[in-house]
PDB file of C-alpha atoms in Angstrom:
ATOM      1  CA  MET A 260      43.844 -62.311 -39.992  1.00 76.00           C
ATOM      2  CA  ALA A 261      42.861 -58.744 -39.991  1.00 90.00           C
ATOM      3  CA  HIS A 262      40.903 -57.413 -37.317  1.00 95.00           C
ATOM      4  CA  ILE A 263      38.110 -56.758 -39.497  1.00 94.00           C
ATOM      5  CA  ASP A 264      36.951 -58.974 -42.545  1.00 94.00           C
ATOM      6  CA  LEU A 265      37.942 -57.802 -45.915  1.00 94.00           C
ATOM      7  CA  GLY A 266      35.969 -60.181 -47.919  1.00 93.00           C
ATOM      8  CA  LEU A 267      39.014 -61.275 -49.604  1.00 93.00           C
ATOM      9  CA  ASP A 268      42.238 -63.753 -49.094  1.00 93.00           C
ATOM     10  CA  GLU A 269      44.814 -61.668 -47.114  1.00 93.00           C
ATOM     11  CA  LYS A 270      47.435 -63.803 -48.628  1.00 92.00           C
ATOM     12  CA  GLN A 271      47.053 -62.761 -51.894  1.00 91.00           C
ATOM     13  CA  PHE A 272      46.190 -59.241 -51.091  1.00 91.00           C
ATOM     14  CA  PRO A 273      48.693 -58.576 -48.120  1.00 94.00           C
ATOM     15  CA  GLY A 274      49.341 -55.279 -46.124  1.00 94.00           C
ATOM     16  CA  ILE A 275      47.546 -51.957 -47.481  1.00 95.00           C
ATOM     17  CA  THR A 276      46.220 -53.930 -50.515  1.00 93.00           C
ATOM     18  CA  GLY A 277      43.517 -55.590 -49.005  1.00 95.00           C
ATOM     19  CA  PRO A 278      42.054 -52.599 -46.926  1.00 95.00           C
ATOM     20  CA  MET A 279      42.485 -50.655 -50.012  1.00 94.00           C
ATOM     21  CA  MET A 280      40.487 -53.256 -52.177  1.00 93.00           C
ATOM     22  CA  TYR A 281      37.949 -53.100 -49.164  1.00 95.00           C
ATOM     23  CA  ARG A 282      37.227 -49.321 -49.351  1.00 94.00           C
ATOM     24  CA  PRO A 283      38.300 -48.075 -53.012  1.00 93.00           C
ATOM     25  CA  GLU A 284      37.030 -44.733 -52.592  1.00 94.00           C
ATOM     26  CA  THR A 285      39.565 -44.081 -49.864  1.00 94.00           C
ATOM     27  CA  ALA A 286      42.074 -46.055 -51.818  1.00 94.00           C
ATOM     28  CA  LYS A 287      42.176 -43.618 -54.389  1.00 94.00           C
ATOM     29  CA  PRO A 288      43.185 -40.361 -52.865  1.00 95.00           C
ATOM     30  CA  LEU A 289      45.721 -42.630 -50.732  1.00 96.00           C
ATOM     31  CA  ASN A 290      47.634 -43.922 -54.018  1.00 95.00           C
ATOM     32  CA  GLU A 291      47.463 -40.453 -55.262  1.00 95.00           C
ATOM     33  CA  LEU A 292      49.478 -39.123 -52.610  1.00 96.00           C
ATOM     34  CA  ALA A 293      51.744 -41.867 -53.100  1.00 96.00           C
ATOM     35  CA  GLU A 294      52.211 -41.423 -56.520  1.00 95.00           C
ATOM     36  CA  VAL A 295      53.008 -37.500 -56.191  1.00 95.00           C
ATOM     37  CA  LEU A 296      55.487 -38.143 -53.465  1.00 96.00           C
ATOM     38  CA  LEU A 297      57.045 -41.303 -54.181  1.00 96.00           C
ATOM     39  CA  ARG A 298      56.932 -41.050 -58.008  1.00 94.00           C
ATOM     40  CA  ALA A 299      56.098 -37.729 -59.842  1.00 92.00           C
ATOM     41  CA  PRO A 300      59.058 -36.021 -61.200  1.00 90.00           C
ATOM     42  CA  HIS A 301      61.382 -34.465 -58.240  1.00 87.00           C
ATOM     43  CA  SER A 302      64.783 -33.150 -57.844  1.00 86.00           C
ATOM     44  CA  LEU A 303      65.074 -36.520 -55.338  1.00 95.00           C
ATOM     45  CA  PRO A 304      65.450 -39.530 -57.214  1.00 96.00           C
ATOM     46  CA  ALA A 305      62.551 -42.006 -56.513  1.00 96.00           C
ATOM     47  CA  GLY A 306      64.779 -44.489 -55.128  1.00 97.00           C
ATOM     48  CA  GLU A 307      65.662 -42.271 -52.619  1.00 98.00           C
ATOM     49  CA  ARG A 308      62.101 -41.144 -51.833  1.00 98.00           C
ATOM     50  CA  GLU A 309      61.137 -44.857 -51.390  1.00 98.00           C
ATOM     51  CA  LEU A 310      64.200 -45.435 -48.996  1.00 98.00           C
ATOM     52  CA  ILE A 311      62.557 -42.227 -46.797  1.00 98.00           C
ATOM     53  CA  ALA A 312      59.085 -44.469 -46.516  1.00 98.00           C
ATOM     54  CA  ALA A 313      61.477 -47.319 -45.949  1.00 98.00           C
ATOM     55  CA  TYR A 314      63.329 -45.811 -43.354  1.00 98.00           C
ATOM     56  CA  VAL A 315      60.216 -44.402 -41.164  1.00 98.00           C
ATOM     57  CA  SER A 316      58.359 -47.660 -41.800  1.00 98.00           C
ATOM     58  CA  GLY A 317      61.255 -49.416 -40.168  1.00 98.00           C
ATOM     59  CA  ARG A 318      61.544 -47.106 -37.432  1.00 98.00           C
ATOM     60  CA  ASN A 319      57.562 -47.616 -36.872  1.00 98.00           C
ATOM     61  CA  GLU A 320      58.199 -51.135 -37.216  1.00 98.00           C
ATOM     62  CA  CYS A 321      55.438 -51.998 -39.905  1.00 98.00           C
ATOM     63  CA  THR A 322      56.431 -55.016 -41.354  1.00 96.00           C
ATOM     64  CA  PHE A 323      54.711 -54.924 -44.457  1.00 97.00           C
ATOM     65  CA  CYS A 324      55.403 -51.002 -45.602  1.00 97.00           C
ATOM     66  CA  CYS A 325      59.065 -51.255 -44.432  1.00 97.00           C
ATOM     67  CA  SER A 326      59.358 -54.529 -46.514  1.00 96.00           C
ATOM     68  CA  SER A 327      57.423 -53.440 -49.542  1.00 96.00           C
ATOM     69  CA  HIS A 328      59.307 -49.686 -49.520  1.00 97.00           C
ATOM     70  CA  SER A 329      62.516 -51.327 -48.928  1.00 97.00           C
ATOM     71  CA  ALA A 330      62.062 -53.350 -52.256  1.00 96.00           C
ATOM     72  CA  PHE A 331      60.855 -50.432 -54.273  1.00 97.00           C
ATOM     73  CA  ALA A 332      63.666 -48.675 -53.220  1.00 98.00           C
ATOM     74  CA  ALA A 333      66.493 -51.609 -53.768  1.00 97.00           C
ATOM     75  CA  ALA A 334      64.755 -51.685 -57.335  1.00 97.00           C
ATOM     76  CA  GLN A 335      65.618 -48.187 -58.284  1.00 96.00           C
ATOM     77  CA  LEU A 336      68.860 -47.297 -56.463  1.00 97.00           C
ATOM     78  CA  ASP A 337      71.952 -48.952 -58.317  1.00 96.00           C
ATOM     79  CA  GLU A 338      73.374 -50.150 -55.062  1.00 96.00           C
ATOM     80  CA  GLY A 339      69.930 -52.185 -54.258  1.00 96.00           C
ATOM     81  CA  MET A 340      69.383 -53.698 -51.046  1.00 97.00           C
ATOM     82  CA  ASP A 341      72.854 -53.456 -49.153  1.00 97.00           C
ATOM     83  CA  LEU A 342      72.260 -49.734 -49.530  1.00 98.00           C
ATOM     84  CA  VAL A 343      68.621 -50.110 -47.679  1.00 98.00           C
ATOM     85  CA  ASP A 344      69.872 -52.389 -45.389  1.00 97.00           C
ATOM     86  CA  GLN A 345      72.707 -50.064 -44.433  1.00 98.00           C
ATOM     87  CA  VAL A 346      70.466 -46.904 -44.425  1.00 98.00           C
ATOM     88  CA  ARG A 347      67.945 -48.598 -42.070  1.00 97.00           C
ATOM     89  CA  ALA A 348      70.965 -50.137 -39.774  1.00 96.00           C
ATOM     90  CA  ASP A 349      72.430 -46.411 -39.220  1.00 97.00           C
ATOM     91  CA  ILE A 350      72.366 -43.415 -41.388  1.00 97.00           C
ATOM     92  CA  ASP A 351      75.499 -41.973 -39.680  1.00 97.00           C
ATOM     93  CA  THR A 352      77.664 -44.749 -41.534  1.00 97.00           C
ATOM     94  CA  ALA A 353      75.725 -45.696 -44.615  1.00 97.00           C
ATOM     95  CA  PRO A 354      77.155 -44.904 -48.085  1.00 98.00           C
ATOM     96  CA  ILE A 355      74.691 -41.786 -49.226  1.00 98.00           C
ATOM     97  CA  SER A 356      75.100 -38.213 -49.377  1.00 97.00           C
ATOM     98  CA  ALA A 357      75.205 -35.713 -46.762  1.00 98.00           C
ATOM     99  CA  LYS A 358      72.091 -33.911 -48.019  1.00 98.00           C
ATOM    100  CA  LEU A 359      69.946 -37.569 -48.258  1.00 98.00           C
ATOM    101  CA  ARG A 360      71.702 -38.070 -44.551  1.00 98.00           C
ATOM    102  CA  ALA A 361      69.966 -34.726 -43.546  1.00 98.00           C
ATOM    103  CA  LEU A 362      66.605 -35.160 -45.104  1.00 98.00           C
ATOM    104  CA  LEU A 363      66.670 -38.195 -43.281  1.00 98.00           C
ATOM    105  CA  ARG A 364      67.141 -37.204 -39.842  1.00 98.00           C
ATOM    106  CA  ILE A 365      64.558 -34.744 -40.701  1.00 98.00           C
ATOM    107  CA  ALA A 366      62.266 -37.665 -41.732  1.00 98.00           C
ATOM    108  CA  GLY A 367      63.127 -39.611 -38.215  1.00 98.00           C
ATOM    109  CA  ALA A 368      62.281 -36.461 -36.356  1.00 98.00           C
ATOM    110  CA  VAL A 369      59.147 -36.534 -37.797  1.00 98.00           C
ATOM    111  CA  GLN A 370      58.158 -40.251 -37.196  1.00 98.00           C
ATOM    112  CA  ILE A 371      58.830 -39.595 -33.773  1.00 98.00           C
ATOM    113  CA  SER A 372      56.411 -35.984 -33.539  1.00 97.00           C
ATOM    114  CA  GLY A 373      56.296 -33.288 -35.991  1.00 96.00           C
ATOM    115  CA  ARG A 374      57.577 -31.048 -33.320  1.00 97.00           C
ATOM    116  CA  ASN A 375      60.859 -32.557 -33.408  1.00 98.00           C
ATOM    117  CA  VAL A 376      61.616 -31.133 -36.307  1.00 98.00           C
ATOM    118  CA  THR A 377      63.959 -28.441 -35.256  1.00 98.00           C
ATOM    119  CA  SER A 378      65.505 -25.279 -37.290  1.00 98.00           C
ATOM    120  CA  GLU A 379      68.728 -26.808 -37.058  1.00 98.00           C
ATOM    121  CA  LEU A 380      67.731 -29.910 -38.713  1.00 98.00           C
ATOM    122  CA  VAL A 381      66.259 -27.988 -41.460  1.00 98.00           C
ATOM    123  CA  ALA A 382      69.316 -25.855 -41.423  1.00 98.00           C
ATOM    124  CA  ASP A 383      71.620 -28.465 -41.974  1.00 98.00           C
ATOM    125  CA  ALA A 384      69.850 -30.186 -44.575  1.00 98.00           C
ATOM    126  CA  ARG A 385      69.738 -26.479 -46.379  1.00 98.00           C
ATOM    127  CA  ALA A 386      73.612 -26.580 -45.829  1.00 98.00           C
ATOM    128  CA  GLU A 387      73.887 -30.233 -47.696  1.00 98.00           C
ATOM    129  CA  GLY A 388      72.155 -28.544 -50.541  1.00 98.00           C
ATOM    130  CA  ALA A 389      68.316 -29.422 -50.138  1.00 98.00           C
ATOM    131  CA  THR A 390      65.779 -27.178 -51.460  1.00 97.00           C
ATOM    132  CA  ASP A 391      62.596 -26.281 -49.481  1.00 97.00           C
ATOM    133  CA  LEU A 392      60.580 -28.487 -52.028  1.00 96.00           C
ATOM    134  CA  GLU A 393      62.984 -31.669 -51.010  1.00 97.00           C
ATOM    135  CA  ILE A 394      62.675 -30.731 -47.597  1.00 98.00           C
ATOM    136  CA  HIS A 395      58.923 -30.208 -47.511  1.00 97.00           C
ATOM    137  CA  ASP A 396      58.415 -33.526 -49.457  1.00 97.00           C
ATOM    138  CA  THR A 397      60.594 -35.449 -46.876  1.00 98.00           C
ATOM    139  CA  VAL A 398      58.365 -34.229 -43.837  1.00 98.00           C
ATOM    140  CA  LEU A 399      55.471 -35.206 -45.820  1.00 97.00           C
ATOM    141  CA  ILE A 400      56.641 -38.407 -47.222  1.00 98.00           C
ATOM    142  CA  ALA A 401      57.576 -39.235 -43.312  1.00 98.00           C
ATOM    143  CA  ALA A 402      54.021 -37.936 -41.888  1.00 98.00           C
ATOM    144  CA  ALA A 403      51.817 -39.919 -44.965  1.00 98.00           C
ATOM    145  CA  PHE A 404      53.781 -42.927 -43.874  1.00 98.00           C
ATOM    146  CA  CYS A 405      53.431 -42.827 -40.370  1.00 98.00           C
ATOM    147  CA  MET A 406      49.757 -42.565 -41.315  1.00 98.00           C
ATOM    148  CA  PHE A 407      50.094 -45.654 -44.105  1.00 98.00           C
ATOM    149  CA  ASN A 408      51.996 -47.877 -41.262  1.00 98.00           C
ATOM    150  CA  ARG A 409      49.232 -46.943 -38.663  1.00 98.00           C
ATOM    151  CA  TYR A 410      46.598 -47.970 -41.292  1.00 97.00           C
ATOM    152  CA  VAL A 411      48.199 -51.316 -41.807  1.00 97.00           C
ATOM    153  CA  ASP A 412      49.233 -52.010 -38.473  1.00 97.00           C
ATOM    154  CA  GLY A 413      45.983 -50.774 -36.793  1.00 97.00           C
ATOM    155  CA  LEU A 414      43.970 -52.835 -39.333  1.00 97.00           C
ATOM    156  CA  GLY A 415      46.061 -56.077 -38.388  1.00 97.00           C
ATOM    157  CA  THR A 416      46.901 -57.179 -41.890  1.00 96.00           C
ATOM    158  CA  PHE A 417      49.033 -60.270 -42.818  1.00 95.00           C
ATOM    159  CA  ALA A 418      52.147 -59.093 -43.747  1.00 95.00           C
ATOM    160  CA  PRO A 419      54.787 -61.691 -45.848  1.00 93.00           C
ATOM    161  CA  ILE A 420      57.898 -62.424 -44.763  1.00 92.00           C
ATOM    162  CA  GLY A 421      61.018 -62.453 -47.050  1.00 88.00           C
ATOM    163  CA  GLN A 422      61.938 -59.916 -49.513  1.00 84.00           C
ATOM    164  CA  ASP A 423      60.496 -62.670 -52.831  1.00 88.00           C
ATOM    165  CA  ALA A 424      57.267 -61.904 -51.665  1.00 91.00           C
ATOM    166  CA  TYR A 425      57.009 -58.547 -52.598  1.00 92.00           C
ATOM    167  CA  ALA A 426      58.747 -59.143 -56.179  1.00 92.00           C
ATOM    168  CA  GLU A 427      55.383 -58.952 -58.207  1.00 91.00           C
ATOM    169  CA  THR A 428      54.465 -55.671 -56.616  1.00 91.00           C
ATOM    170  CA  THR A 429      57.742 -54.233 -56.795  1.00 94.00           C
ATOM    171  CA  ARG A 430      57.510 -54.863 -60.336  1.00 93.00           C
ATOM    172  CA  ARG A 431      53.909 -53.218 -60.856  1.00 92.00           C
ATOM    173  CA  ILE A 432      54.747 -50.060 -58.997  1.00 93.00           C
ATOM    174  CA  ILE A 433      57.920 -49.644 -60.980  1.00 92.00           C
ATOM    175  CA  GLU A 434      56.002 -50.540 -64.216  1.00 92.00           C
ATOM    176  CA  VAL A 435      52.672 -48.641 -63.460  1.00 92.00           C
ATOM    177  CA  GLY A 436      53.024 -46.544 -60.304  1.00 92.00           C
ATOM    178  CA  TYR A 437      50.759 -46.622 -57.560  1.00 91.00           C
ATOM    179  CA  GLY A 438      47.696 -45.183 -59.042  1.00 78.00           C
ATOM    180  CA  SER A 439      47.226 -48.411 -60.826  1.00 68.00           C
ATOM    181  CA  ALA A 440      49.011 -50.533 -58.725  1.00 52.00           C
ATOM    182  CA  LEU A 441      46.567 -52.600 -56.899  1.00 55.00           C
ATOM    183  CA  PRO A 442      45.436 -56.148 -58.732  1.00 53.00           C
ATOM    184  CA  VAL A 443      42.197 -57.107 -59.836  1.00 50.00           C
ATOM    185  CA  PRO A 444      40.591 -59.639 -57.547  1.00 49.00           C
ATOM    186  CA  SER A 445      39.138 -62.488 -59.388  1.00 42.00           C
ATOM    187  CA  PRO A 446      35.835 -64.409 -57.990  1.00 39.00           C
ATOM    188  CA  ALA A 447      38.188 -67.052 -56.638  1.00 39.00           C
ATOM    189  CA  THR A 448      40.431 -64.793 -54.430  1.00 41.00           C
ATOM    190  CA  SER A 449      37.159 -63.508 -52.202  1.00 41.00           C
ATOM    191  CA  VAL A 450      36.579 -65.218 -49.150  1.00 42.00           C
ATOM    192  CA  SER A 451      33.244 -64.094 -48.375  1.00 40.00           C
TER     193      SER A 451
END
């Protein structure tokens, strides 16, 4: 049970969806940020940007965000969940491009502290073909997901276990994006 009363059934609105429904005025800009970072036109495919989010969330041990963004990444990557699992286990041996590996190293540094992003990490990413926009957005995705992870875990929200639990949300994110991703509660779902 969440640390505060969200006024809804957390099993129907797990993870970040409960707090976002509790406070829609903050949900709107947070969802807009996620939409721009993870889905808007960009040189990195959406699946790779979701993979960065899943990777950072896994390093932060945020079960809900790691599981949901792993599912979102897998749905948009040809290699599916096998690749997501390999990246989360070890970026050095995962079958990904050298550019994505360099960007994930930057994301991992941000997860520890923004000050851990070094000139060498940036130079390595550039040497592998990363643009300044890709480096910028990798840093911002990693920083944003540290915030999202802390939001979810700081409120002690419910996180379903197993990838099947994220199938409907994955479908909704792929089809309509983050701006319209929150389900509308019916009176039967309220616990107040």
